[in-house]
């Protein structure tokens, strides 16, 4: 690898991206010489921008909203995870010149919950709220952890049902509207709903929680999210936002690109501190 290999994150908006700071910390920690910058790409211009980036010597791209499906179509070769997700957040220039597409979101989520937070997925009853791209991107790694049951609920029941069907070969999974929750309780509740992105609460009964439930919000910020506050109010055992997922999915991208797995705990703490002091 040459010195100062070029990497970037493409998105729109992108101004407040934490990715350059995260990858700078990884590079410093691992002794890697690389450039990483955030690039705002106009809607409809992804293919041209990505082609120019790689033609100009770029080695890898992270992709954030709204271009993950564009990146899926752009990649010349896809990982099994990316094929399942129908979206790509990591593009890599392979040794044979082919642009490879992968998705690291689900790996990041599972690693944050299991390795960082010490939560168990195996054998547990898991509820995931939402059926959009964020959910589709994490289902395979979650099901690989062998939960006892994974239930997907969404305001539009058909979308949750479709996801359950697509991923049913990986483990016990159900999908539908909020009505399928009934009187069931869950060990792990993950909020990936559009309501969460908008800073609103999903339409969830508190009866889903037990005193041992862990609640994870895939969004993050300097203050606890409405979902985190709701979970804490109803006495969930443990509550977390998605900052660790952000750092862990970046660490997986870094590993794909550079072949080294950075330590993440100190980076999560540093990014958290910078958000709280901003």
mmCIF file of C-alpha atoms in Angstrom:
data_model
loop_
_atom_site.group_PDB
_atom_site.id
_atom_site.type_symbol
_atom_site.label_atom_id
_atom_site.label_comp_id
_atom_site.label_asym_id
_atom_site.label_seq_id
_atom_site.Cartn_x
_atom_site.Cartn_y
_atom_site.Cartn_z
ATOM 1 C CA UNK A 1 0.000 0.000 0.000
ATOM 2 C CA UNK A 2 1.254 3.452 -0.871
ATOM 3 C CA UNK A 3 1.513 6.265 1.656
ATOM 4 C CA UNK A 4 -1.500 8.519 2.035
ATOM 5 C CA UNK A 5 -3.999 6.187 0.375
ATOM 6 C CA UNK A 6 -7.215 8.083 -0.279
ATOM 7 C CA UNK A 7 -10.546 7.269 1.368
ATOM 8 C CA UNK A 8 -13.756 9.239 1.820
ATOM 9 C CA UNK A 9 -17.369 9.135 2.945
ATOM 10 C CA UNK A 10 -20.057 10.173 0.452
ATOM 11 C CA UNK A 11 -23.392 11.505 1.635
ATOM 12 C CA UNK A 12 -25.896 14.344 1.553
ATOM 13 C CA UNK A 13 -25.977 16.008 4.028
ATOM 14 C CA UNK A 14 -22.452 15.242 5.211
ATOM 15 C CA UNK A 15 -21.244 18.357 7.060
ATOM 16 C CA UNK A 16 -21.575 16.888 10.557
ATOM 17 C CA UNK A 17 -20.194 13.425 9.730
ATOM 18 C CA UNK A 18 -18.113 11.855 12.498
ATOM 19 C CA UNK A 19 -16.413 9.479 10.043
ATOM 20 C CA UNK A 20 -13.288 11.595 9.314
ATOM 21 C CA UNK A 21 -12.539 11.927 13.045
ATOM 22 C CA UNK A 22 -13.175 8.225 13.636
ATOM 23 C CA UNK A 23 -10.923 7.050 10.802
ATOM 24 C CA UNK A 24 -8.210 9.557 11.728
ATOM 25 C CA UNK A 25 -8.196 8.032 15.209
ATOM 26 C CA UNK A 26 -8.023 4.512 13.760
ATOM 27 C CA UNK A 27 -5.174 5.445 11.396
ATOM 28 C CA UNK A 28 -3.162 7.052 14.199
ATOM 29 C CA UNK A 29 -3.733 4.078 16.482
ATOM 30 C CA UNK A 30 -2.735 1.523 13.823
ATOM 31 C CA UNK A 31 0.158 3.494 12.322
ATOM 32 C CA UNK A 32 -1.551 3.808 8.938
ATOM 33 C CA UNK A 33 -0.841 6.682 6.550
ATOM 34 C CA UNK A 34 -4.113 7.568 4.868
ATOM 35 C CA UNK A 35 -6.338 10.490 3.916
ATOM 36 C CA UNK A 36 -10.046 10.418 4.748
ATOM 37 C CA UNK A 37 -12.498 13.194 3.992
ATOM 38 C CA UNK A 38 -16.231 13.823 3.901
ATOM 39 C CA UNK A 39 -17.699 14.618 0.463
ATOM 40 C CA UNK A 40 -21.152 16.015 -0.224
ATOM 41 C CA UNK A 41 -22.557 14.410 -3.375
ATOM 42 C CA UNK A 42 -25.565 15.821 -5.171
ATOM 43 C CA UNK A 43 -28.613 13.639 -5.649
ATOM 44 C CA UNK A 44 -28.363 11.799 -8.968
ATOM 45 C CA UNK A 45 -24.604 12.313 -9.187
ATOM 46 C CA UNK A 46 -23.362 9.311 -7.197
ATOM 47 C CA UNK A 47 -22.141 7.143 -10.080
ATOM 48 C CA UNK A 48 -20.116 9.952 -11.647
ATOM 49 C CA UNK A 49 -18.633 11.033 -8.295
ATOM 50 C CA UNK A 50 -17.708 7.479 -7.281
ATOM 51 C CA UNK A 51 -16.213 6.696 -10.704
ATOM 52 C CA UNK A 52 -14.090 9.854 -10.556
ATOM 53 C CA UNK A 53 -12.957 9.059 -7.014
ATOM 54 C CA UNK A 54 -11.651 5.607 -7.909
ATOM 55 C CA UNK A 55 -10.245 6.769 -11.265
ATOM 56 C CA UNK A 56 -8.300 9.402 -9.313
ATOM 57 C CA UNK A 57 -6.580 6.807 -7.147
ATOM 58 C CA UNK A 58 -9.135 6.374 -4.362
ATOM 59 C CA UNK A 59 -8.927 3.113 -2.439
ATOM 60 C CA UNK A 60 -12.223 2.972 -0.577
ATOM 61 C CA UNK A 61 -15.477 4.758 0.180
ATOM 62 C CA UNK A 62 -17.942 4.762 3.018
ATOM 63 C CA UNK A 63 -21.485 5.509 1.911
ATOM 64 C CA UNK A 64 -24.168 7.134 4.017
ATOM 65 C CA UNK A 65 -27.673 8.370 3.297
ATOM 66 C CA UNK A 66 -29.111 8.629 0.723
ATOM 67 C CA UNK A 67 -26.690 6.670 -1.487
ATOM 68 C CA UNK A 68 -26.509 3.123 -0.061
ATOM 69 C CA UNK A 69 -28.704 1.691 -2.818
ATOM 70 C CA UNK A 70 -26.738 3.636 -5.450
ATOM 71 C CA UNK A 71 -23.562 2.069 -4.069
ATOM 72 C CA UNK A 72 -25.194 -1.367 -4.250
ATOM 73 C CA UNK A 73 -25.808 -0.848 -7.983
ATOM 74 C CA UNK A 74 -22.343 0.665 -8.526
ATOM 75 C CA UNK A 75 -20.357 -2.224 -7.027
ATOM 76 C CA UNK A 76 -18.921 -4.763 -9.451
ATOM 77 C CA UNK A 77 -18.892 -7.510 -6.819
ATOM 78 C CA UNK A 78 -21.031 -7.852 -3.691
ATOM 79 C CA UNK A 79 -20.551 -9.640 -0.392
ATOM 80 C CA UNK A 80 -23.277 -12.026 0.752
ATOM 81 C CA UNK A 81 -24.210 -9.507 3.463
ATOM 82 C CA UNK A 82 -24.628 -6.748 0.895
ATOM 83 C CA UNK A 83 -26.685 -8.958 -1.400
ATOM 84 C CA UNK A 84 -29.026 -9.730 1.498
ATOM 85 C CA UNK A 85 -29.250 -6.103 2.581
ATOM 86 C CA UNK A 86 -29.785 -4.687 -0.901
ATOM 87 C CA UNK A 87 -27.520 -1.812 0.137
ATOM 88 C CA UNK A 88 -23.810 -1.027 0.466
ATOM 89 C CA UNK A 89 -21.999 1.266 2.892
ATOM 90 C CA UNK A 90 -18.419 0.232 2.066
ATOM 91 C CA UNK A 91 -16.780 0.213 -1.368
ATOM 92 C CA UNK A 92 -13.272 -1.113 -1.871
ATOM 93 C CA UNK A 93 -10.951 -1.180 -4.865
ATOM 94 C CA UNK A 94 -9.861 -4.827 -4.954
ATOM 95 C CA UNK A 95 -6.462 -6.036 -6.181
ATOM 96 C CA UNK A 96 -8.027 -7.188 -9.465
ATOM 97 C CA UNK A 97 -9.471 -3.727 -10.134
ATOM 98 C CA UNK A 98 -13.083 -4.633 -9.311
ATOM 99 C CA UNK A 99 -15.023 -2.371 -6.938
ATOM 100 C CA UNK A 100 -16.319 -4.560 -4.096
ATOM 101 C CA UNK A 101 -19.411 -3.649 -2.092
ATOM 102 C CA UNK A 102 -20.104 -4.666 1.494
ATOM 103 C CA UNK A 103 -22.320 -3.519 4.349
ATOM 104 C CA UNK A 104 -20.846 -3.222 7.841
ATOM 105 C CA UNK A 105 -23.854 -1.772 9.695
ATOM 106 C CA UNK A 106 -25.088 -5.092 11.077
ATOM 107 C CA UNK A 107 -21.612 -6.172 12.139
ATOM 108 C CA UNK A 108 -21.251 -2.828 13.912
ATOM 109 C CA UNK A 109 -24.574 -3.181 15.702
ATOM 110 C CA UNK A 110 -23.891 -6.722 16.931
ATOM 111 C CA UNK A 111 -20.328 -5.927 17.994
ATOM 112 C CA UNK A 112 -21.460 -2.892 19.972
ATOM 113 C CA UNK A 113 -24.230 -4.793 21.750
ATOM 114 C CA UNK A 114 -22.285 -8.012 22.432
ATOM 115 C CA UNK A 115 -18.639 -6.930 22.825
ATOM 116 C CA UNK A 116 -19.000 -3.384 24.157
ATOM 117 C CA UNK A 117 -22.246 -3.525 26.139
ATOM 118 C CA UNK A 118 -22.125 -7.168 27.140
ATOM 119 C CA UNK A 119 -25.671 -7.914 25.959
ATOM 120 C CA UNK A 120 -26.572 -11.396 24.818
ATOM 121 C CA UNK A 121 -28.498 -12.074 21.606
ATOM 122 C CA UNK A 122 -28.255 -15.869 21.453
ATOM 123 C CA UNK A 123 -31.452 -17.532 22.634
ATOM 124 C CA UNK A 124 -33.135 -14.208 23.416
ATOM 125 C CA UNK A 125 -36.468 -12.794 22.314
ATOM 126 C CA UNK A 126 -35.637 -9.810 20.084
ATOM 127 C CA UNK A 127 -37.991 -7.066 18.876
ATOM 128 C CA UNK A 128 -36.874 -4.688 16.133
ATOM 129 C CA UNK A 129 -38.999 -1.652 15.308
ATOM 130 C CA UNK A 130 -39.026 -0.515 11.680
ATOM 131 C CA UNK A 131 -38.709 -2.213 8.303
ATOM 132 C CA UNK A 132 -36.654 0.232 6.245
ATOM 133 C CA UNK A 133 -33.131 0.016 4.898
ATOM 134 C CA UNK A 134 -31.566 0.344 8.345
ATOM 135 C CA UNK A 135 -33.353 -2.816 9.476
ATOM 136 C CA UNK A 136 -32.676 -4.760 6.297
ATOM 137 C CA UNK A 137 -28.974 -4.006 6.689
ATOM 138 C CA UNK A 138 -28.688 -5.526 10.175
ATOM 139 C CA UNK A 139 -30.956 -8.585 10.021
ATOM 140 C CA UNK A 140 -28.411 -11.100 8.733
ATOM 141 C CA UNK A 141 -25.771 -10.434 11.449
ATOM 142 C CA UNK A 142 -28.483 -10.380 14.120
ATOM 143 C CA UNK A 143 -29.896 -13.714 12.991
ATOM 144 C CA UNK A 144 -26.382 -15.192 12.775
ATOM 145 C CA UNK A 145 -26.251 -14.655 16.564
ATOM 146 C CA UNK A 146 -29.084 -17.242 16.841
ATOM 147 C CA UNK A 147 -31.781 -15.401 18.808
ATOM 148 C CA UNK A 148 -34.663 -17.512 20.106
ATOM 149 C CA UNK A 149 -37.021 -15.369 18.023
ATOM 150 C CA UNK A 150 -36.681 -12.100 16.128
ATOM 151 C CA UNK A 151 -39.896 -10.108 15.602
ATOM 152 C CA UNK A 152 -40.025 -7.168 13.155
ATOM 153 C CA UNK A 153 -42.862 -4.663 13.588
ATOM 154 C CA UNK A 154 -43.683 -1.718 11.362
ATOM 155 C CA UNK A 155 -46.569 0.679 10.776
ATOM 156 C CA UNK A 156 -46.860 -0.783 7.278
ATOM 157 C CA UNK A 157 -47.238 -4.443 8.184
ATOM 158 C CA UNK A 158 -46.537 -5.721 4.662
ATOM 159 C CA UNK A 159 -42.980 -4.368 4.709
ATOM 160 C CA UNK A 160 -42.181 -6.189 7.949
ATOM 161 C CA UNK A 161 -43.814 -9.372 6.650
ATOM 162 C CA UNK A 162 -41.713 -9.199 3.480
ATOM 163 C CA UNK A 163 -38.474 -8.827 5.437
ATOM 164 C CA UNK A 164 -39.387 -11.771 7.641
ATOM 165 C CA UNK A 165 -39.961 -13.895 4.541
ATOM 166 C CA UNK A 166 -36.684 -12.853 2.878
ATOM 167 C CA UNK A 167 -34.599 -13.662 5.975
ATOM 168 C CA UNK A 168 -36.548 -16.688 7.249
ATOM 169 C CA UNK A 169 -33.866 -19.128 6.114
ATOM 170 C CA UNK A 170 -31.455 -17.679 8.691
ATOM 171 C CA UNK A 171 -33.549 -18.323 11.779
ATOM 172 C CA UNK A 172 -36.915 -17.860 13.505
ATOM 173 C CA UNK A 173 -38.238 -14.471 12.389
ATOM 174 C CA UNK A 174 -41.733 -12.967 12.273
ATOM 175 C CA UNK A 175 -42.949 -9.703 10.782
ATOM 176 C CA UNK A 176 -46.116 -7.625 10.849
ATOM 177 C CA UNK A 177 -47.867 -4.610 12.318
ATOM 178 C CA UNK A 178 -47.695 -3.585 15.967
ATOM 179 C CA UNK A 179 -50.689 -5.808 16.661
ATOM 180 C CA UNK A 180 -48.572 -8.967 16.446
ATOM 181 C CA UNK A 181 -46.796 -7.979 19.673
ATOM 182 C CA UNK A 182 -49.856 -8.865 21.735
ATOM 183 C CA UNK A 183 -48.900 -9.722 25.294
ATOM 184 C CA UNK A 184 -45.365 -10.849 24.405
ATOM 185 C CA UNK A 185 -42.302 -9.520 26.192
ATOM 186 C CA UNK A 186 -38.803 -9.157 24.815
ATOM 187 C CA UNK A 187 -35.264 -9.395 26.158
ATOM 188 C CA UNK A 188 -33.869 -7.004 23.544
ATOM 189 C CA UNK A 189 -35.718 -4.125 21.853
ATOM 190 C CA UNK A 190 -34.011 -2.279 18.965
ATOM 191 C CA UNK A 191 -35.456 0.969 17.646
ATOM 192 C CA UNK A 192 -34.725 1.474 13.943
ATOM 193 C CA UNK A 193 -37.978 3.227 13.081
ATOM 194 C CA UNK A 194 -38.577 6.332 11.025
ATOM 195 C CA UNK A 195 -40.083 7.827 14.177
ATOM 196 C CA UNK A 196 -36.729 7.428 15.883
ATOM 197 C CA UNK A 197 -34.946 9.287 13.088
ATOM 198 C CA UNK A 198 -37.460 12.106 13.486
ATOM 199 C CA UNK A 199 -36.925 12.259 17.252
ATOM 200 C CA UNK A 200 -40.328 10.747 17.977
ATOM 201 C CA UNK A 201 -41.395 7.666 19.916
ATOM 202 C CA UNK A 202 -42.554 4.525 18.127
ATOM 203 C CA UNK A 203 -46.059 3.380 19.020
ATOM 204 C CA UNK A 204 -44.883 0.716 21.446
ATOM 205 C CA UNK A 205 -46.634 -0.565 24.593
ATOM 206 C CA UNK A 206 -44.489 -0.569 27.734
ATOM 207 C CA UNK A 207 -45.687 -4.118 28.382
ATOM 208 C CA UNK A 208 -43.029 -5.396 25.929
ATOM 209 C CA UNK A 209 -40.376 -4.723 28.581
ATOM 210 C CA UNK A 210 -39.330 -6.805 31.541
ATOM 211 C CA UNK A 211 -36.977 -5.782 34.315
ATOM 212 C CA UNK A 212 -34.213 -7.554 32.354
ATOM 213 C CA UNK A 213 -34.888 -5.955 28.941
ATOM 214 C CA UNK A 214 -32.101 -4.160 27.065
ATOM 215 C CA UNK A 215 -33.129 -1.311 24.736
ATOM 216 C CA UNK A 216 -30.991 -0.009 21.860
ATOM 217 C CA UNK A 217 -31.682 3.059 19.717
ATOM 218 C CA UNK A 218 -29.823 3.064 16.409
ATOM 219 C CA UNK A 219 -29.713 6.879 16.359
ATOM 220 C CA UNK A 220 -27.451 8.878 18.667
ATOM 221 C CA UNK A 221 -26.884 12.390 19.951
ATOM 222 C CA UNK A 222 -25.469 14.409 22.834
ATOM 223 C CA UNK A 223 -28.642 13.757 24.873
ATOM 224 C CA UNK A 224 -30.614 10.531 25.437
ATOM 225 C CA UNK A 225 -33.130 9.958 22.635
ATOM 226 C CA UNK A 226 -36.900 9.894 23.297
ATOM 227 C CA UNK A 227 -36.826 6.091 22.954
ATOM 228 C CA UNK A 228 -34.002 5.816 25.493
ATOM 229 C CA UNK A 229 -35.881 8.044 27.932
ATOM 230 C CA UNK A 230 -39.028 5.974 27.438
ATOM 231 C CA UNK A 231 -37.126 2.745 28.079
ATOM 232 C CA UNK A 232 -35.435 4.112 31.203
ATOM 233 C CA UNK A 233 -38.771 5.438 32.517
ATOM 234 C CA UNK A 234 -40.280 1.974 32.174
ATOM 235 C CA UNK A 235 -37.354 0.424 34.055
ATOM 236 C CA UNK A 236 -35.463 -1.310 31.268
ATOM 237 C CA UNK A 237 -32.361 -3.085 32.582
ATOM 238 C CA UNK A 238 -29.976 -1.337 30.173
ATOM 239 C CA UNK A 239 -30.290 1.405 27.538
ATOM 240 C CA UNK A 240 -27.934 2.584 24.777
ATOM 241 C CA UNK A 241 -27.878 4.804 21.724
ATOM 242 C CA UNK A 242 -26.198 3.926 18.411
ATOM 243 C CA UNK A 243 -22.901 5.787 18.703
ATOM 244 C CA UNK A 244 -21.047 2.546 19.370
ATOM 245 C CA UNK A 245 -22.629 1.044 16.253
ATOM 246 C CA UNK A 246 -21.330 4.003 14.216
ATOM 247 C CA UNK A 247 -17.779 3.482 15.461
ATOM 248 C CA UNK A 248 -17.913 -0.312 15.157
ATOM 249 C CA UNK A 249 -19.210 -0.278 11.582
ATOM 250 C CA UNK A 250 -16.377 2.145 10.763
ATOM 251 C CA UNK A 251 -13.895 -0.236 12.402
ATOM 252 C CA UNK A 252 -15.143 -3.058 10.195
ATOM 253 C CA UNK A 253 -14.689 -0.866 7.097
ATOM 254 C CA UNK A 254 -11.190 0.015 8.279
ATOM 255 C CA UNK A 255 -10.416 -3.693 8.701
ATOM 256 C CA UNK A 256 -11.662 -4.438 5.170
ATOM 257 C CA UNK A 257 -9.463 -1.693 3.752
ATOM 258 C CA UNK A 258 -6.298 -1.932 5.859
ATOM 259 C CA UNK A 259 -6.320 -5.444 7.321
ATOM 260 C CA UNK A 260 -6.074 -4.173 10.906
ATOM 261 C CA UNK A 261 -8.825 -4.094 13.528
ATOM 262 C CA UNK A 262 -8.605 -0.936 15.634
ATOM 263 C CA UNK A 263 -9.486 -0.679 19.308
ATOM 264 C CA UNK A 264 -12.828 1.107 19.519
ATOM 265 C CA UNK A 265 -13.667 1.834 23.173
ATOM 266 C CA UNK A 266 -11.404 4.869 23.434
ATOM 267 C CA UNK A 267 -12.698 6.205 20.103
ATOM 268 C CA UNK A 268 -16.325 5.861 21.210
ATOM 269 C CA UNK A 269 -15.471 7.719 24.428
ATOM 270 C CA UNK A 270 -13.649 10.483 22.512
ATOM 271 C CA UNK A 271 -16.510 11.040 20.041
ATOM 272 C CA UNK A 272 -19.027 10.993 22.899
ATOM 273 C CA UNK A 273 -17.048 13.613 24.784
ATOM 274 C CA UNK A 274 -16.757 15.837 21.703
ATOM 275 C CA UNK A 275 -20.544 15.707 21.164
ATOM 276 C CA UNK A 276 -21.314 16.525 24.767
ATOM 277 C CA UNK A 277 -18.899 19.477 24.867
ATOM 278 C CA UNK A 278 -20.015 20.941 21.507
#
